Coordinates of C-alpha atoms and ligand atoms in Angstrom, one line a residue:
X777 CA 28.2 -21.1 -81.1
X778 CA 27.4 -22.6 -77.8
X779 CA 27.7 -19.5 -75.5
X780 CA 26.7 -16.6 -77.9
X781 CA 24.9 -13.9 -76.3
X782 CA 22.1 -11.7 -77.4
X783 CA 23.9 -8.8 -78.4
X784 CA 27.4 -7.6 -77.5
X785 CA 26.6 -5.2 -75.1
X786 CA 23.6 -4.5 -72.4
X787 CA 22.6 -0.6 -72.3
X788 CA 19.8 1.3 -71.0
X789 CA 17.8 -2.4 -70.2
X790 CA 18.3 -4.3 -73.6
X791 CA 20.7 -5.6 -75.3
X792 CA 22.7 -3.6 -78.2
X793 CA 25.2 -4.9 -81.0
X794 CA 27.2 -2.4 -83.3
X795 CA 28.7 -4.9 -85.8
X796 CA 30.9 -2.5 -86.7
X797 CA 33.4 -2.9 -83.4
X798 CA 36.3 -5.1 -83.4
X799 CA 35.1 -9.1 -83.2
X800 CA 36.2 -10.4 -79.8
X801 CA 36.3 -14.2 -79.8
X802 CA 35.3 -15.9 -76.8
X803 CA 37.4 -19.4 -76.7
X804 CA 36.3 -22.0 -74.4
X805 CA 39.9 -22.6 -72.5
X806 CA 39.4 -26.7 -72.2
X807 CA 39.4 -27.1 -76.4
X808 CA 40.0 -23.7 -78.1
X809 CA 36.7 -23.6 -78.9
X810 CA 35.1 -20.2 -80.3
X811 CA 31.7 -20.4 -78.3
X812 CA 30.9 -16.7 -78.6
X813 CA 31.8 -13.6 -81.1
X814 CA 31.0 -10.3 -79.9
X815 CA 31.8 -6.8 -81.0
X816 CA 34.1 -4.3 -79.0
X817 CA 32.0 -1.0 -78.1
X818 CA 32.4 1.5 -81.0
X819 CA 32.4 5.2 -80.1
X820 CA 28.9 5.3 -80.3
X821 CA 27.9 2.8 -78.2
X822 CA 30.4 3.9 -75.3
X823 CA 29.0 7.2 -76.0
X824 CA 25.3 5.7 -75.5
X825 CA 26.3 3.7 -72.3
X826 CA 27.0 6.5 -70.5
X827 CA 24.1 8.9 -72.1
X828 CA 22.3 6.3 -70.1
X829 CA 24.2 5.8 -67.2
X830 CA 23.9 9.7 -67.1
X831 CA 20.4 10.1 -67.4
X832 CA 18.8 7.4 -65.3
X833 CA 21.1 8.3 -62.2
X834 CA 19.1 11.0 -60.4
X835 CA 16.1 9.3 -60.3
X836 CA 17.8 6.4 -59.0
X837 CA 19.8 7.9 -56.2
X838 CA 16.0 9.9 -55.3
X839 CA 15.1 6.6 -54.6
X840 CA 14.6 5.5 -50.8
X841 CA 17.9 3.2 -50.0
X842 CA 15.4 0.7 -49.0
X843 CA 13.6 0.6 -52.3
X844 CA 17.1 0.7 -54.4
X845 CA 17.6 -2.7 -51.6
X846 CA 15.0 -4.2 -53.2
X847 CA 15.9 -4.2 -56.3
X848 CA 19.4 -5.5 -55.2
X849 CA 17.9 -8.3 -53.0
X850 CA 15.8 -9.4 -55.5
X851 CA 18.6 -10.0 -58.0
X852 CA 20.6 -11.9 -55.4
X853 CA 17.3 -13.9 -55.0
X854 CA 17.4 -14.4 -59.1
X855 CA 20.8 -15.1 -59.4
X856 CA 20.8 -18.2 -56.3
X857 CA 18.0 -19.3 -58.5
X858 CA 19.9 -19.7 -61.4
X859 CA 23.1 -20.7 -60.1
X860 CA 23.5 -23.7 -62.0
X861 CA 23.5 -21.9 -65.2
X862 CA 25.3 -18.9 -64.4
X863 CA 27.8 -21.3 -63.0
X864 CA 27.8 -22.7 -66.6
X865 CA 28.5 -19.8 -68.4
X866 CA 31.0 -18.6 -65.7
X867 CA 33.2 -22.2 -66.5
X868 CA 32.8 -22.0 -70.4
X869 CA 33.7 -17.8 -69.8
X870 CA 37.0 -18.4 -67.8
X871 CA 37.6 -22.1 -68.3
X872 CA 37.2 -22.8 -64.5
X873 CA 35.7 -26.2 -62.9
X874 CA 32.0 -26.0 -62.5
X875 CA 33.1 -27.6 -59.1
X876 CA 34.7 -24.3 -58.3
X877 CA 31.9 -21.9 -60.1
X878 CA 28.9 -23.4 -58.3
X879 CA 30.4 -22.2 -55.3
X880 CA 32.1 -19.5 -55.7
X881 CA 30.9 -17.2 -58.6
X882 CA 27.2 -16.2 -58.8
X883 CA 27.0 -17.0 -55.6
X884 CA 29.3 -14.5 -54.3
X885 CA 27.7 -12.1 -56.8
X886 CA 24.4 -12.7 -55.2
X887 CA 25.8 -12.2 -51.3
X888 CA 27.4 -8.8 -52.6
X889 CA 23.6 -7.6 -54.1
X890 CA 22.0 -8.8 -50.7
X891 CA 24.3 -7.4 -48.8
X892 CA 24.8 -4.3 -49.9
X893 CA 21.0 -4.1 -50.9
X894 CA 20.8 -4.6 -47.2
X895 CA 22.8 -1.8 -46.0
X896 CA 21.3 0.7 -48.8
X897 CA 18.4 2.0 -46.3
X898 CA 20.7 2.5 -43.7
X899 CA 22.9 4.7 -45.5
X900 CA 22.8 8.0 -43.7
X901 CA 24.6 11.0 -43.1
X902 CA 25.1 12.5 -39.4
X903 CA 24.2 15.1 -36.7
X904 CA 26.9 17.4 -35.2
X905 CA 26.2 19.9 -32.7
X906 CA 28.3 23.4 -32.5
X907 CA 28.6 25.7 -30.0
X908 CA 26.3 28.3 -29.9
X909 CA 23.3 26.1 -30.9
X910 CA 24.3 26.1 -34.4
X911 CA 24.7 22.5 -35.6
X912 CA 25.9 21.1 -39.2
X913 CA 24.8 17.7 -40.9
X914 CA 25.8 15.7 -43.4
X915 CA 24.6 14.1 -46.6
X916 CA 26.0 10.7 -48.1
X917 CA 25.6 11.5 -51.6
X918 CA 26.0 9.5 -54.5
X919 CA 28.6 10.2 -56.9
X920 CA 27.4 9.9 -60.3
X921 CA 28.2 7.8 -63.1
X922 CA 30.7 5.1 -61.9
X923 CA 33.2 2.9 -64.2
X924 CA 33.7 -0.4 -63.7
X925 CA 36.4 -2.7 -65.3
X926 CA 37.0 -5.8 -64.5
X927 CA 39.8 -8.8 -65.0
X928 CA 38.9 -12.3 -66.5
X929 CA 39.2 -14.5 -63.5
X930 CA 36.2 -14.1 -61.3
X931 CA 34.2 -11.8 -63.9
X932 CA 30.8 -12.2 -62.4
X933 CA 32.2 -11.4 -59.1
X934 CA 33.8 -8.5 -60.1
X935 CA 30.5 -7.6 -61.9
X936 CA 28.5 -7.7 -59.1
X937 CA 31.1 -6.6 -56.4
X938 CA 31.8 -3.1 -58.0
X939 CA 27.4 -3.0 -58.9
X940 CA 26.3 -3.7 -55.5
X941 CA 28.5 -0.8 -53.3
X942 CA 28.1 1.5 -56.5
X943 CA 23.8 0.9 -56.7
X944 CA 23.4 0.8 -52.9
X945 CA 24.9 4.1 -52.6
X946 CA 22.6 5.8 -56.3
X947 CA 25.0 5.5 -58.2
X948 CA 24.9 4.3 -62.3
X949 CA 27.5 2.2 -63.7
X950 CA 28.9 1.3 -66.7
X951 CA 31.0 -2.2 -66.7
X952 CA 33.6 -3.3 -68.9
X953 CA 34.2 -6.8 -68.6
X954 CA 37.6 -7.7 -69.4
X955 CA 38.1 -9.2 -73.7
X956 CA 39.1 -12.6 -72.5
X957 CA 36.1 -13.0 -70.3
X958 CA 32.9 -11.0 -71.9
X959 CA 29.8 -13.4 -71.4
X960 CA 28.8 -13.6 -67.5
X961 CA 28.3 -9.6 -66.8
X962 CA 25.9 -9.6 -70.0
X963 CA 23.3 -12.1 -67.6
X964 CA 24.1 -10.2 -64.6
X965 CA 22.5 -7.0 -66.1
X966 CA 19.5 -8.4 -67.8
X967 CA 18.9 -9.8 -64.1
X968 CA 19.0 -7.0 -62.9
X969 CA 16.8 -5.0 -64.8
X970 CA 14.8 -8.2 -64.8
X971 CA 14.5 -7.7 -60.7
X972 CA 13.4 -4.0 -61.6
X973 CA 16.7 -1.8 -61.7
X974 CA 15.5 1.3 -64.0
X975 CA 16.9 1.2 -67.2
X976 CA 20.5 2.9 -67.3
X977 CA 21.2 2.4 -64.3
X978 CA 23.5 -0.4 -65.0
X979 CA 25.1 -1.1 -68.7
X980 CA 27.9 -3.4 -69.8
X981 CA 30.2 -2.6 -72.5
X982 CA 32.5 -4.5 -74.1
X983 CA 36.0 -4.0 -75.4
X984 CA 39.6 -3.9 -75.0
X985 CA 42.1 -1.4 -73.1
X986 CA 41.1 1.3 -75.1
X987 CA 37.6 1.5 -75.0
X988 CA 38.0 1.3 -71.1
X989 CA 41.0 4.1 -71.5
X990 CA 37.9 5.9 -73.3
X991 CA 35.2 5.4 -71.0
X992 CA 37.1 6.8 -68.0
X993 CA 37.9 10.3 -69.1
X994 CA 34.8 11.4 -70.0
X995 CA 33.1 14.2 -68.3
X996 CA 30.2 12.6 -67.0
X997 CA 32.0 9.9 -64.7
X998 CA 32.5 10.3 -61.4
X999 CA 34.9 7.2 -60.4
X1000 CA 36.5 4.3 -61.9
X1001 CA 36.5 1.0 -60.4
X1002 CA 39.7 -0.9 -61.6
X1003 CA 40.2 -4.9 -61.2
X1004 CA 43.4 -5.5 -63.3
X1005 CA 47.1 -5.6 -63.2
X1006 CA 49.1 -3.0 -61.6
X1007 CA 50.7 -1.6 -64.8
X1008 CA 46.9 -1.1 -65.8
X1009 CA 45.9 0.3 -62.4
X1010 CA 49.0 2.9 -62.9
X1011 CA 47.4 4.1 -66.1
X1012 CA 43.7 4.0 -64.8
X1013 CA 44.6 5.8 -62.0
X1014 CA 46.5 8.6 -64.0
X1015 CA 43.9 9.1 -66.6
X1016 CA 41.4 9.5 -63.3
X1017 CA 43.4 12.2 -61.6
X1018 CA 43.3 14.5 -64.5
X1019 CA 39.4 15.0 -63.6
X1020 CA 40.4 14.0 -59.6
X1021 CA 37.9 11.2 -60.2
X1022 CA 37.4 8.9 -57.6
X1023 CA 39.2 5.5 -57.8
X1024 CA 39.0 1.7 -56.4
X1025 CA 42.1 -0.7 -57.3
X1026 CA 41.7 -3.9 -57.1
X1027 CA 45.4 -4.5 -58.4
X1028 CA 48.5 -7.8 -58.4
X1029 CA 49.8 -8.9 -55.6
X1030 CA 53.1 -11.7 -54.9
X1031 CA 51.5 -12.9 -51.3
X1032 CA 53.1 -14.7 -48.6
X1033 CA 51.8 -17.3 -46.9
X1034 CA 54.4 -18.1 -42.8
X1035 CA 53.6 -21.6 -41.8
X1036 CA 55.1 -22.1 -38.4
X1037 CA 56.8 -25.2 -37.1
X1038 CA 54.0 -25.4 -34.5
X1039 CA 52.0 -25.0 -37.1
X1040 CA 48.1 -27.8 -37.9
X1041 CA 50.4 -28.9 -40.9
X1042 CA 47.7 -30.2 -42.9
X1043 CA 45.5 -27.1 -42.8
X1044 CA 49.0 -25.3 -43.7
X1045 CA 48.7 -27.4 -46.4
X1046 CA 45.1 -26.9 -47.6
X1047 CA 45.7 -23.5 -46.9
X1048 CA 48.4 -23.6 -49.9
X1049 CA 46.6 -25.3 -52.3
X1050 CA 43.6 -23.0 -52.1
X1051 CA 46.3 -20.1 -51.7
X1052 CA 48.0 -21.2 -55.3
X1053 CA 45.8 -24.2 -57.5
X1054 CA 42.2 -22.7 -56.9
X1055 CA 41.3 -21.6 -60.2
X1056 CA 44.1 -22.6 -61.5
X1057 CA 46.2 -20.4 -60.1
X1058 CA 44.4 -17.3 -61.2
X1059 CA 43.8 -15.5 -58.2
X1060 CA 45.3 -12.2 -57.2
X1061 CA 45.2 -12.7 -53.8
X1062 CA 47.1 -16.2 -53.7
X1063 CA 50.0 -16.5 -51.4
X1064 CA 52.8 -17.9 -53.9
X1065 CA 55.7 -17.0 -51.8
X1066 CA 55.0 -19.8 -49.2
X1067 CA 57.7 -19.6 -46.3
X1068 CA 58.0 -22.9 -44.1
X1069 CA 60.5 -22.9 -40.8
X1070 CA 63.1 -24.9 -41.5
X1071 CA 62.5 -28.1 -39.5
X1072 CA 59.2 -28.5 -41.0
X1073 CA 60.1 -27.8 -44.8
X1074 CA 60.5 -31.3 -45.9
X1075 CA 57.4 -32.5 -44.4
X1076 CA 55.0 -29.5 -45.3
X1077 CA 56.3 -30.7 -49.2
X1078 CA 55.5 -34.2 -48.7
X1079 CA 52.4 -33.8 -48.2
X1080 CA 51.2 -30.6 -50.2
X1081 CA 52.4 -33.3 -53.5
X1082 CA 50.7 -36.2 -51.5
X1083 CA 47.7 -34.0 -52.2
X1084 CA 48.0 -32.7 -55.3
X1085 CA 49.3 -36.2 -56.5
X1086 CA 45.6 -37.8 -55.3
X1087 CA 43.6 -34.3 -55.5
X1088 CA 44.2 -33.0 -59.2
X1089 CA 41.6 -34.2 -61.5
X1090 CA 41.9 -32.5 -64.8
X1091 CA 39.6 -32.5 -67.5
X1092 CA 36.4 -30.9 -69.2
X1093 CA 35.6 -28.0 -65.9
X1094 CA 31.9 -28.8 -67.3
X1095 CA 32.3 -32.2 -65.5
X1096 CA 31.7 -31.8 -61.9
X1097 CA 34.1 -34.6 -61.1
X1098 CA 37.2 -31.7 -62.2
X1099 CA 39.1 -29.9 -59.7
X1100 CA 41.6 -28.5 -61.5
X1101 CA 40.7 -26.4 -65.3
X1102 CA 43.0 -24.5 -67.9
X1103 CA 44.4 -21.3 -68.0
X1104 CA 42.1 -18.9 -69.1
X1105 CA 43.6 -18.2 -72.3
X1106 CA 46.9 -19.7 -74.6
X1107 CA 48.6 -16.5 -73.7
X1108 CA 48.2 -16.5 -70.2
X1109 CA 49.2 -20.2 -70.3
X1110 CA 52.4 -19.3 -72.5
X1111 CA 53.3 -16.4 -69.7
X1112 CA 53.1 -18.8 -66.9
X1113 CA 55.3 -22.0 -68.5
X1114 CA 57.8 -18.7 -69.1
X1115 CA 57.7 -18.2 -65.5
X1116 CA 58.2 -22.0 -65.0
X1117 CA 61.1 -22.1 -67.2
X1118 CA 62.6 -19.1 -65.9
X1119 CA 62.5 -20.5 -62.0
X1120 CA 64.2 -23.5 -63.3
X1121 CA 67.0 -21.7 -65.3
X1122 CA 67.5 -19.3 -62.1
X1123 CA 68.0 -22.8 -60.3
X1124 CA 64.7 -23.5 -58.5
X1125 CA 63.5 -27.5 -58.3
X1126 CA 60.3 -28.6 -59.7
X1127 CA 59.0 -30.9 -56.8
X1128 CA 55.8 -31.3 -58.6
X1129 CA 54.4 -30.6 -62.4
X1130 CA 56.4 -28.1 -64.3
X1131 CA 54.9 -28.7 -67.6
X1132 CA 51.5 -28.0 -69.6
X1133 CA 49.5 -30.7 -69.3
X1134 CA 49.4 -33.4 -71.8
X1135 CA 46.0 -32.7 -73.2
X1136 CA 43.7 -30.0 -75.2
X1137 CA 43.4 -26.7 -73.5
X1138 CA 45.5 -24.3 -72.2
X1139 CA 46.0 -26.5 -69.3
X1140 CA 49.4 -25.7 -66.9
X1141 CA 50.2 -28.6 -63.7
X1142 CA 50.3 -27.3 -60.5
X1143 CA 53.6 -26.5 -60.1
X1144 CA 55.7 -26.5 -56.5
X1145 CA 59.1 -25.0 -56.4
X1146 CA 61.7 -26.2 -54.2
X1147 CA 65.1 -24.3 -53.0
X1148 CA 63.7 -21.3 -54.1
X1149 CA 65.3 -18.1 -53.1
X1150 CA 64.1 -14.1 -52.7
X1151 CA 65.4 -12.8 -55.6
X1152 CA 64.4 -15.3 -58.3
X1153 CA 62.0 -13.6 -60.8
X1154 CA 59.2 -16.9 -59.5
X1155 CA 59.7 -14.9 -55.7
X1156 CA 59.5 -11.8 -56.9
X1157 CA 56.9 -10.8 -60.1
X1158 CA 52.9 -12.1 -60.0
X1159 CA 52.8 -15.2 -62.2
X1160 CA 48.9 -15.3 -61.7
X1161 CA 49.0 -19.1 -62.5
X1162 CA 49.2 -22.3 -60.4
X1163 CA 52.8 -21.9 -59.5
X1164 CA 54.2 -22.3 -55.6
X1165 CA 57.2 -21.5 -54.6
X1166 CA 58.8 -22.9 -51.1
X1167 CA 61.2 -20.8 -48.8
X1168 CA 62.6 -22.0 -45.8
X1169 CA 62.8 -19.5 -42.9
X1170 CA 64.3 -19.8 -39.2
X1171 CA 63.3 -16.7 -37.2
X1172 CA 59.6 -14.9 -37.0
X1173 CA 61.8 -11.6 -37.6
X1174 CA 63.1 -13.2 -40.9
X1175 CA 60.0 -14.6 -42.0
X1176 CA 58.1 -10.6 -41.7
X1177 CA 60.8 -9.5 -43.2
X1178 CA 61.3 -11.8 -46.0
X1179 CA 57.0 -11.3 -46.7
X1180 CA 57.0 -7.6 -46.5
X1181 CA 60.3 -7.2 -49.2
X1182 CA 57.7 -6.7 -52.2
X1183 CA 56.8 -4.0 -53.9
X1184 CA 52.8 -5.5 -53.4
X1185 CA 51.0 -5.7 -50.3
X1186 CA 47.6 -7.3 -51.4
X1187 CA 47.3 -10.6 -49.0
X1188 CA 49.2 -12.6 -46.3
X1189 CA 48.5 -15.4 -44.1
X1190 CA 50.1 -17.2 -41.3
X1191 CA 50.0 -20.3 -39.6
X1192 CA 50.8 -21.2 -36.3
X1193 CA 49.1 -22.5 -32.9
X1194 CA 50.3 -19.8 -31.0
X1195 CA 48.0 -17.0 -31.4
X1196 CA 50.3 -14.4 -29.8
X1197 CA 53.1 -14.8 -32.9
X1198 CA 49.8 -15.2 -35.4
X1199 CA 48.3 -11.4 -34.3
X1200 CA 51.7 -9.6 -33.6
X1201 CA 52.6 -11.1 -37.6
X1202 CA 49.9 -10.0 -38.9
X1203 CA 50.3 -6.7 -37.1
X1204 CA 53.7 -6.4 -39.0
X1205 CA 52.6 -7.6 -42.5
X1206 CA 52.5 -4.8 -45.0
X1207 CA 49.5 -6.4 -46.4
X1208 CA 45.6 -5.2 -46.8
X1209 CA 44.1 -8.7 -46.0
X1210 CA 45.2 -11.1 -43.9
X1211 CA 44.8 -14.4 -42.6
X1212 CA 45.3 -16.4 -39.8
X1213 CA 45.0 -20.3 -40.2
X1214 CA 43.5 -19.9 -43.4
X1215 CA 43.8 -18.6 -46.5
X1216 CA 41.9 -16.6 -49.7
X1217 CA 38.1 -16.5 -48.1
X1218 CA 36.5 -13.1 -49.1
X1219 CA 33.4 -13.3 -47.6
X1220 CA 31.2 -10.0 -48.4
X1221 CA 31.4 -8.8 -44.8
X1222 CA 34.9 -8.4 -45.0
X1223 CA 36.6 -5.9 -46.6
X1224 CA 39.6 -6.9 -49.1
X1225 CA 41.8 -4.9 -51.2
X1226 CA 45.7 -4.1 -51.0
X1227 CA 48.3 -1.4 -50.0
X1228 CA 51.5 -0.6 -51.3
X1229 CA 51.2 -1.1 -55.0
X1230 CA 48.3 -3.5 -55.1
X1231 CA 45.4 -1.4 -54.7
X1232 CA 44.0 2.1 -53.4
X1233 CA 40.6 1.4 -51.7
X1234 CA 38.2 -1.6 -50.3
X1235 CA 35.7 -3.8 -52.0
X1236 CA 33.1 -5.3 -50.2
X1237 CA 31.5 -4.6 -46.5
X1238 CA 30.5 -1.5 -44.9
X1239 CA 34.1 -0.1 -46.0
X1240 CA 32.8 0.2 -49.4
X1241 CA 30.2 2.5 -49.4
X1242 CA 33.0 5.3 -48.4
X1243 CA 34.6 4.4 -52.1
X1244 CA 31.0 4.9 -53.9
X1245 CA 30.0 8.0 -51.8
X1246 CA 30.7 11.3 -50.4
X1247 CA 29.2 13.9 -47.8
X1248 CA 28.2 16.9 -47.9
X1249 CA 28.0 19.2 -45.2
X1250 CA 26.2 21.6 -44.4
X1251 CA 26.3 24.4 -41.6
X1252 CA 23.5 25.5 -39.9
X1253 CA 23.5 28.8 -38.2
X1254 CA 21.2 29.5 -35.8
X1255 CA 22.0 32.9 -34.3
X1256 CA 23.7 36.6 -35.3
X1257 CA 26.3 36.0 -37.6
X1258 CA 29.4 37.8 -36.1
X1259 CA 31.7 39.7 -38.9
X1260 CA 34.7 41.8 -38.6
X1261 CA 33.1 45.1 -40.0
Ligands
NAD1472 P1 44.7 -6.4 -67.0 O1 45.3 -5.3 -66.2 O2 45.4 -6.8 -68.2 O3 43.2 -5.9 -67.5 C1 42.2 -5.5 -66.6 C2 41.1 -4.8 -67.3 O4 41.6 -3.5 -67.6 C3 40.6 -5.4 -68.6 O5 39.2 -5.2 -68.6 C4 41.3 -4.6 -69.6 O6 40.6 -4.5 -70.9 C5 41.3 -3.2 -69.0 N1 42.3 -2.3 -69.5 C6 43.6 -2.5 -70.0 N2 44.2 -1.4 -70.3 C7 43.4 -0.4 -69.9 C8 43.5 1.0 -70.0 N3 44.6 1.6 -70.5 N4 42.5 1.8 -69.6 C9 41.4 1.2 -69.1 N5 41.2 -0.1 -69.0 C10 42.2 -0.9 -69.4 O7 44.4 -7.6 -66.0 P2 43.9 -9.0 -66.4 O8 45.0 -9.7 -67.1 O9 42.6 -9.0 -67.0 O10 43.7 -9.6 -64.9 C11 44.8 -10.2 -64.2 C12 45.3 -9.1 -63.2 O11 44.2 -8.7 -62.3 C13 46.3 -9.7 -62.2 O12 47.3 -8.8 -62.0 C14 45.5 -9.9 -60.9 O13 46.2 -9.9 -59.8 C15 44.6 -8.7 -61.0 N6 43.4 -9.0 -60.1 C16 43.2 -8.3 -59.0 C17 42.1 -8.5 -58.1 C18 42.0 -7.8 -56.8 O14 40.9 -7.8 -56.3 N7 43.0 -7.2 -56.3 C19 41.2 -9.5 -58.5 C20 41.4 -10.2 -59.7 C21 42.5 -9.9 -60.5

């Protein structure tokens, strides 16, 4: 098999296998290939992940930050180095184009780890004077052992974007990839213990729902870091509260994307398609409720199927020349042609695609609704698949409105010239990230994560360290202590 791993699992610096857990099949999306069988964490191995995790954390977080940095820089440094085959194994993991991967994968992993290995030897607590010439401080403390679980569409991203915060700070963690996608974290930890993270500090695990459901109520964790589905974030989050762990959820969303009459129509437009076909679809982020004014409706179409009509080249994602791969997986293909067959039995038109693709793999067209209204499931529920649907709007009240009447709040983005309307929009989106001419770019710097039902908490820049650290502090008298009697 053309993608098997070592072992199954990564714990305490090497690799580990327990043939005795469930077989997961990795299946290359573009041919149904099996290119990878692995074994789902048995009791003992989640049991000896976070043993490990446990026992290498205090001599980790006694580190200096700048030397926990290090380590973290110098696994940004490996992983640029070996971005072409990282990239490789990310494409045959999730089935994405290697056009896409080389771009956008490791290499996001690797700004995360320099980053945040960046920030580690700054992390301090403060000074606060009191009256009286007492004064307290405070500590930035690590938490413990930290959880990670992640979703199958950007898995080394979400490897390294829940390590990096979680390390930086002196923490351990223990990462669950998610089943469909188990390959990419596996390299990402021997790198870093090949860079020189200590041994425990950070351990992959693989497995289903229930060995995550497993690792996250045990005693020795700290907090769970959750990239998933809102009906899994619900559950994640419950099982945490019961030991008032700390949580991040990275959750669903149903975006919106305002384009404006006024409006640069053609980066509306490339603003759509990286907002809805960029990996296929598979982005949570992507702003699939795309409202165009009115007067510019028919135009804004025209040319977002001009594009796809010359842009889409589907194929093996191995070949560079791709732009456009599979769904991950048969199932997720089968729930998004449900969604497309749904949209057109609620009376939405298919401007473009509609169909699977006419070739092996799990491959879905990108798909553009027309005549699309509010309440059609396609407006409402996260289809997580290359599907765009097209609303027509006439007032900027309508449009805000329209956007915020979801249960989600992860994303939004607007387009327009006049950059009055574009900040006083964003002001009143009920979103976490937003965007203004532009649309899904989550540079490390920034933070990104949702409200309302798509998340609790931030991923990446300086936000993130409050989510994988607390203070303490402490009160420091310095004269009589006054009591009652
Ligand atoms: P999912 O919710 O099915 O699974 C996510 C992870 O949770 C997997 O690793 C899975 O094994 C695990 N899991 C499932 N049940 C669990 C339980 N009871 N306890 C602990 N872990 C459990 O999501 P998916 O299908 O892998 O990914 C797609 C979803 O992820 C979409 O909704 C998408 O929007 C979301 N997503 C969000 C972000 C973000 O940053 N907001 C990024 C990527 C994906």
């Amino acid at each position: 098999m053309r993608a098997q791993p070592k072992a199954s699992h990564f714990i305490n610096g090497r690799y580990v296998e327990d043939t005795a857990g469930a077989a997961i099949d990795c299946v290359y999306a573009a041919s149904g290939e099996v290119i990878a069988r692995l074994h789902e964490a048995t009791d003992a191995i989640v049991e000896e992940a976070l043993a490990a995790a446990k026992a290498a954390q205090p001599a980790w977080a006694a580190l200096s930050g700048t030397e926990r940095g290090r380590v973290l820089r110098r696994a940004a440094d490996m992983i640029r180095a070996e971005n072409r085959s990282l990239s490789e194994l990310e494409t045959m993991d999730t089935g994405k184009p290697l056009q896409e991967t080389l771009v956008a994968d490791a290499t996001s992993g690797a700004d995360a780890l320099e980053y945040f290995g960046g920030l580690a030897g700054s992390l301090t607590g403060e000074h606060i004077p009191l009256p009286g010439g007492d004064w307290a401080y405070t500590i930035r403390e690590a938490l413990g052992v930290c959880v990670g679980i992640g979703a199958w569409n950007y898995p080394t991203q979400i490897a390294c974007w829940k390590a990096s915060p979680a390390l930086a700070c002196g923490n351990s963690m223990v990462f669950k990839p998610s089943e469909t996608t188990p390959l990419s974290a596996l390299r990402i930890a021997e790198i870093l213990s090949e860079a020189g993270l200590p041994d425990g500090v950070f351990n992959v695990v693989q497995g289903r729902g229930a060995v995550g459901a497993s690792l996250i109520t045990d005693a020795r964790v700290a907090k769970v870091s959750l990239t998933g589905s809102v009906p899994t974030g619900r559950k994640v989050y419950a099982a945490a509260a019961e030991g008032m762990r700390h949580v991040t959820m990275e959750l669903g969303g149903k975006s919106p994307m305002v384009i404006f009459a006024d409006a640069d129509l053609d980066k509306a437009v490339s603003g759509a398609i990286l907002g809805n076909f960029y990996s296929s679809g598979q982005v949570c982020s992507n702003g699939t409720r795309v409202y165009v004014e009115r007067s510019v409706r028919e135009a804004f179409v025209a040319r977002l199927v001009e594009r796809l009509k010359a842009g889409v080249v589907m194929g093996d994602p191995l070949d560079e020349a791709v732009t456009f791969g599979p769904m991950v997986s048969e199932a997720q293909m089968e729930i998004v042609l449900g969604y497309i067959s749904q949209g057109i039995a609620e009376g939405a038109v298919v401007a473009h695609g509609g169909k699977r693709a006419d070739r092996d793999g799990f491959f879905v067209e990108p798909t553009v609704f027309t005549g699309v209204t509010d309440d059609m499931t396609i407006a409402r529920e996260e289809i997580f698949g290359p599907v765009l649907s097209v609303l027509d709007f006439d007032t900027e009240e309508e449009a805000i409105a329209r956007s915020n009447d979801t249960v989600f709040g992860l994303a939004a983005g607007v387009f327009t010239q006049d950059f009055a309307r574009a900040h006083r929009v964003v002001k009143a989106f009920e979103a976490g990230t937003c965007y203004i001419n532009h649309y899904n770019a989550a540079p490390v710097e920034m933070p990104f994560g949702g409200s309302k039902l798509s998340g609790v908490g931030r991923e990446n820049s300086k936000g993130a360290i409050e989510n994988y650290s607390e203070m303490k502090a402490v009160y420091v008298g310095m004269g009589d202590v006054e009591a009652p009697f």
